[in-house]
């Protein structure tokens, strides 16, 4: 085939020219990009639907949907592009703070006490992290950033040492894939690669799943599309200004099985970030509407053939 292609002696009569070919091979033991994807019919359908919606949308949409159990990507669109992540950046920032606090104690119980009893700028760490992740308070966020600076911690370098190489907290820049990797590590309480104490994982997950007034928006609207959601660990990001509008949400959604004979749940990671296309007149309201369209598409996949109930258990 390669020889015929070079000579133009093929069904379409197309020639590659006479400059030769560069061949790329995987190193032994390396997984291919192909192997990181779920190639089921349902996943392929979801990918096609998301890509079609993203092409026709007024906003620029970066999306990733993954199976937390298998670690495989179900669908994505521009998920490795650098974007403003708005308040979603508070998750890696909180993980940086917890990593530094872990170094100050000798046990999980000491860490719990340290969070409750030690102050920075007149506020306990527990109060600041709660305000930052649950209420999305910007003063608390600035306080935690200042804490890292006071300890001479380069948060970008720290994240890079964890393999999170495209996230810059000071500019609130990240990718959906970086966010996915952080949430995956956080959700696995025995991971120990980024945060060493299971308590650190459980504490931050508890904050990300705590009730806030935004719980019934963004990923929370999966309920409205008939998805049986058991729990969501997420962080919403919003910016509405004349120069920049962002509608984003990222988190792990535990979906309950509709099969009452075999009650169970399955976690999925979903990250969606929408912004205006360069030079467009896309508004914040338009982004909200298109975000809802994407949630509807993803909900159809989550409600599809029973992936977490009878078929799997049998």
Coordinates of C-alpha atoms in Angstrom, one line a residue:
X1 CA 0.0 0.0 0.0
X2 CA 2.8 2.4 0.9
X3 CA 4.6 1.8 -2.4
X4 CA 1.3 2.3 -4.4
X5 CA 0.6 5.4 -2.4
X6 CA 4.0 6.9 -3.2
X7 CA 3.6 6.2 -6.9
X8 CA 0.0 7.4 -7.1
X9 CA -1.0 3.9 -8.3
X10 CA -4.0 3.7 -6.1
X11 CA -7.8 3.9 -6.3
X12 CA -7.9 7.6 -5.8
X13 CA -4.9 8.4 -7.9
X14 CA -3.2 10.4 -5.2
X15 CA 0.5 10.5 -4.7
X16 CA 2.4 11.4 -1.5
X17 CA 5.4 12.6 -3.5
X18 CA 8.9 11.0 -3.7
X19 CA 10.3 12.3 -0.4
X20 CA 9.8 9.1 1.5
X21 CA 7.9 8.3 4.7
X22 CA 8.5 8.9 8.4
X23 CA 7.4 5.9 10.4
X24 CA 6.4 6.3 14.1
X25 CA 6.3 3.3 16.4
X26 CA 5.3 2.9 20.1
X27 CA 8.1 2.1 22.5
X28 CA 7.7 -1.4 24.0
X29 CA 5.3 -1.3 26.9
X30 CA 3.7 2.1 26.1
X31 CA 0.0 2.3 25.7
X32 CA -1.4 4.0 22.6
X33 CA -3.7 6.9 22.7
X34 CA -6.3 4.6 21.1
X35 CA -6.2 2.4 24.2
X36 CA -7.1 5.3 26.5
X37 CA -10.5 5.6 24.9
X38 CA -13.7 3.6 25.4
X39 CA -14.6 2.3 21.9
X40 CA -18.1 0.9 22.7
X41 CA -20.9 1.9 20.4
X42 CA -22.4 4.1 23.1
X43 CA -19.2 6.0 23.7
X44 CA -18.6 6.5 20.0
X45 CA -22.2 7.9 19.7
X46 CA -21.6 10.3 22.6
X47 CA -18.3 11.5 21.1
X48 CA -19.9 12.2 17.8
X49 CA -22.8 14.0 19.4
X50 CA -20.5 16.2 21.5
X51 CA -18.3 17.0 18.6
X52 CA -21.2 17.9 16.4
X53 CA -22.7 20.2 19.1
X54 CA -19.3 21.9 19.6
X55 CA -18.9 22.6 15.9
X56 CA -22.2 24.3 15.6
X57 CA -22.1 26.1 19.0
X58 CA -21.5 29.8 19.4
X59 CA -19.2 29.1 22.3
X60 CA -15.9 27.3 22.4
X61 CA -16.4 24.1 24.3
X62 CA -13.8 21.9 26.0
X63 CA -15.2 18.7 27.3
X64 CA -14.1 15.4 28.8
X65 CA -16.2 12.5 30.1
X66 CA -14.4 9.5 31.6
X67 CA -15.1 6.2 33.4
X68 CA -13.6 6.6 36.8
X69 CA -13.4 2.8 37.4
X70 CA -11.6 2.0 34.2
X71 CA -9.8 5.3 33.7
X72 CA -10.8 5.4 30.1
X73 CA -12.0 8.4 28.2
X74 CA -15.6 8.0 27.0
X75 CA -15.7 11.3 25.1
X76 CA -13.7 14.5 24.8
X77 CA -13.5 17.7 22.7
X78 CA -10.4 20.0 22.9
X79 CA -9.8 18.6 26.4
X80 CA -6.0 19.4 26.3
X81 CA -6.4 23.0 25.3
X82 CA -5.2 25.7 27.7
X83 CA -8.2 27.7 28.9
X84 CA -9.2 30.1 31.7
X85 CA -10.8 27.7 34.2
X86 CA -12.4 30.3 36.5
X87 CA -13.2 28.9 40.0
X88 CA -12.4 25.3 39.0
X89 CA -8.8 26.3 39.6
X90 CA -9.6 26.3 43.4
X91 CA -9.4 22.5 43.4
X92 CA -5.7 22.3 42.5
X93 CA -5.0 25.3 44.8
X94 CA -6.7 23.5 47.7
X95 CA -4.7 20.4 47.0
X96 CA -1.5 22.4 47.1
X97 CA -2.5 23.9 50.5
X98 CA -3.3 20.4 51.8
X99 CA 0.0 19.1 50.6
X100 CA 1.9 21.7 52.5
X101 CA -0.2 21.2 55.6
X102 CA 0.5 17.5 55.5
X103 CA 4.2 18.3 55.9
X104 CA 3.5 20.1 59.2
X105 CA 2.0 17.1 61.0
X106 CA 2.9 13.5 61.9
X107 CA -0.6 11.9 61.6
X108 CA -4.1 12.3 60.2
X109 CA -5.5 13.2 63.6
X110 CA -2.9 16.0 63.9
X111 CA -3.9 17.3 60.5
X112 CA -7.5 17.4 61.4
X113 CA -6.6 19.4 64.6
X114 CA -4.3 21.7 62.6
X115 CA -7.1 22.6 60.1
X116 CA -9.5 23.5 62.9
X117 CA -7.1 25.3 65.3
X118 CA -4.3 27.0 63.3
X119 CA -4.9 30.4 61.8
X120 CA -3.6 32.2 58.8
X121 CA -4.5 35.9 58.5
X122 CA -7.0 35.5 61.4
X123 CA -8.9 32.6 59.9
X124 CA -8.5 28.8 60.5
X125 CA -7.5 26.7 57.5
X126 CA -10.7 24.8 57.8
X127 CA -12.7 28.0 57.5
X128 CA -10.6 29.3 54.5
X129 CA -10.8 26.0 52.6
X130 CA -14.5 25.7 53.3
X131 CA -15.2 29.3 52.1
X132 CA -13.1 28.7 49.0
X133 CA -14.5 25.4 47.9
X134 CA -18.1 25.5 49.1
X135 CA -18.9 29.2 48.9
X136 CA -16.3 30.0 46.2
X137 CA -15.2 33.0 48.3
X138 CA -12.5 35.1 46.5
X139 CA -11.1 36.5 49.7
X140 CA -10.5 33.0 51.1
X141 CA -8.9 32.1 47.8
X142 CA -6.6 35.0 48.0
X143 CA -5.7 34.1 51.6
X144 CA -4.8 30.5 50.6
X145 CA -2.7 31.8 47.7
X146 CA -1.0 34.2 50.1
X147 CA -0.3 31.3 52.5
X148 CA 1.5 29.3 49.7
X149 CA 3.5 32.4 48.8
X150 CA 4.4 33.0 52.5
X151 CA 5.9 29.4 52.5
X152 CA 7.7 30.1 49.3
X153 CA 5.7 27.5 47.4
X154 CA 5.6 27.8 43.7
X155 CA 2.2 26.2 43.1
X156 CA 2.8 25.7 39.4
X157 CA 6.1 23.9 40.0
X158 CA 4.4 21.8 42.7
X159 CA 1.6 20.8 40.4
X160 CA 4.1 20.0 37.6
X161 CA 6.0 17.7 40.0
X162 CA 2.7 15.8 40.3
X163 CA 2.5 15.4 36.5
X164 CA 0.0 18.3 36.2
X165 CA 2.0 20.3 33.7
X166 CA -0.5 22.6 32.1
X167 CA -2.1 24.2 35.1
X168 CA -1.1 27.7 36.2
X169 CA -3.0 28.7 39.4
X170 CA -1.9 32.4 39.4
X171 CA -3.5 32.9 35.9
X172 CA -6.3 30.4 36.5
X173 CA -5.3 28.5 33.4
X174 CA -5.6 24.8 33.0
X175 CA -6.9 22.0 30.8
X176 CA -9.8 19.6 31.2
X177 CA -7.3 16.7 31.2
X178 CA -5.3 18.2 34.0
X179 CA -8.5 18.7 36.0
X180 CA -9.4 15.1 35.3
X181 CA -6.1 13.8 36.6
X182 CA -6.4 15.8 39.8
X183 CA -9.9 14.6 40.5
X184 CA -9.0 11.0 39.8
X185 CA -6.1 11.2 42.3
X186 CA -8.4 12.9 44.9
X187 CA -11.2 10.4 44.5
X188 CA -8.9 7.5 45.1
X189 CA -8.4 7.9 48.8
X190 CA -5.6 5.3 48.9
X191 CA -3.7 6.9 46.0
X192 CA -1.0 8.6 48.2
X193 CA 0.8 10.0 45.2
X194 CA -0.3 13.6 45.6
X195 CA -1.9 13.8 49.0
X196 CA -0.5 11.2 51.4
X197 CA -3.2 10.9 54.1
X198 CA -6.6 9.3 53.2
X199 CA -8.0 12.0 55.6
X200 CA -6.8 14.7 53.2
X201 CA -8.7 13.1 50.3
X202 CA -11.8 12.6 52.4
X203 CA -11.7 16.2 53.8
X204 CA -11.5 17.9 50.4
X205 CA -14.1 15.5 48.8
X206 CA -16.4 16.3 51.7
X207 CA -16.1 20.0 50.9
X208 CA -16.6 19.4 47.1
X209 CA -19.8 17.5 47.9
X210 CA -21.1 19.9 50.5
X211 CA -24.4 21.6 49.8
X212 CA -24.3 25.1 48.2
X213 CA -26.9 27.2 46.4
X214 CA -25.4 26.2 43.0
X215 CA -26.0 22.4 43.6
X216 CA -29.0 22.3 41.3
X217 CA -27.2 24.0 38.4
X218 CA -24.6 22.8 35.9
X219 CA -23.8 19.2 36.6
X220 CA -26.6 19.2 39.1
X221 CA -29.1 19.5 36.3
X222 CA -28.5 15.8 35.3
X223 CA -31.4 15.2 37.7
X224 CA -33.6 17.1 35.4
X225 CA -32.8 14.8 32.5
X226 CA -33.7 11.7 34.4
X227 CA -30.3 10.6 35.6
X228 CA -30.3 9.1 39.1
X229 CA -27.4 10.9 40.7
X230 CA -26.3 9.6 44.1
X231 CA -23.6 12.2 44.8
X232 CA -21.6 14.9 43.0
X233 CA -18.1 16.1 44.0
X234 CA -17.7 19.2 41.9
X235 CA -16.5 22.8 41.5
X236 CA -18.4 25.3 39.4
X237 CA -16.6 28.1 37.5
X238 CA -18.4 31.3 36.3
X239 CA -17.2 34.6 34.8
X240 CA -19.7 37.1 33.3
X241 CA -18.1 40.3 32.0
X242 CA -17.9 42.3 28.8
X243 CA -14.5 41.0 28.0
X244 CA -14.8 37.4 29.1
X245 CA -17.6 35.0 29.9
X246 CA -17.0 31.4 31.2
X247 CA -19.5 28.7 32.1
X248 CA -17.8 25.7 33.6
X249 CA -18.2 22.8 35.9
X250 CA -15.9 19.8 36.7
X251 CA -16.4 16.9 39.0
X252 CA -17.2 13.3 39.7
X253 CA -20.8 12.2 39.4
X254 CA -21.8 9.0 41.1
X255 CA -24.8 7.6 39.1
X256 CA -27.1 5.2 40.7
X257 CA -28.2 2.1 38.8
X258 CA -31.9 2.1 37.7
X259 CA -32.0 -1.6 38.4
X260 CA -33.6 -2.1 41.8
X261 CA -32.6 -5.8 41.8
X262 CA -28.9 -4.9 41.9
X263 CA -28.6 -1.5 43.5
X264 CA -25.2 0.0 42.9
X265 CA -23.6 3.2 41.6
X266 CA -20.9 4.1 39.1
X267 CA -18.7 7.2 39.1
X268 CA -18.0 9.3 36.0
X269 CA -15.8 12.3 35.7
X270 CA -17.3 15.2 33.7
X271 CA -15.6 18.5 32.9
X272 CA -17.2 21.1 30.7
X273 CA -15.8 24.6 30.0
X274 CA -17.4 27.1 27.7
X275 CA -16.1 30.5 26.6
X276 CA -16.8 32.9 23.7
X277 CA -15.1 32.1 20.5
X278 CA -12.6 34.8 19.5
X279 CA -14.4 37.7 17.8
X280 CA -17.8 36.3 18.5
X281 CA -20.8 38.0 20.2
X282 CA -21.6 35.0 22.3
X283 CA -23.2 36.0 25.6
X284 CA -23.1 34.4 29.1
X285 CA -26.8 33.4 28.6
X286 CA -25.9 31.7 25.4
X287 CA -23.1 29.7 27.1
X288 CA -25.5 28.7 29.8
X289 CA -28.0 27.4 27.2
X290 CA -25.3 25.5 25.3
X291 CA -24.0 24.0 28.6
X292 CA -27.5 22.7 29.2
X293 CA -27.5 21.2 25.7
X294 CA -24.3 19.4 26.5
X295 CA -25.7 18.1 29.8
X296 CA -28.7 16.7 27.9
X297 CA -26.4 14.9 25.4
X298 CA -24.3 13.4 28.3
X299 CA -27.4 12.4 30.2
X300 CA -28.6 10.3 27.3
X301 CA -25.4 8.3 27.6
X302 CA -25.7 7.9 31.3
X303 CA -29.3 6.7 31.0
X304 CA -28.4 4.3 28.1
X305 CA -28.0 0.5 28.3
X306 CA -27.7 -0.4 31.9
X307 CA -23.9 -0.2 32.4
X308 CA -24.0 -0.3 36.2
X309 CA -26.9 -2.7 37.0
X310 CA -28.1 -6.1 35.9
X311 CA -25.9 -6.7 32.9
X312 CA -22.6 -5.9 34.7
X313 CA -23.5 -7.8 37.9
X314 CA -24.5 -10.9 36.0

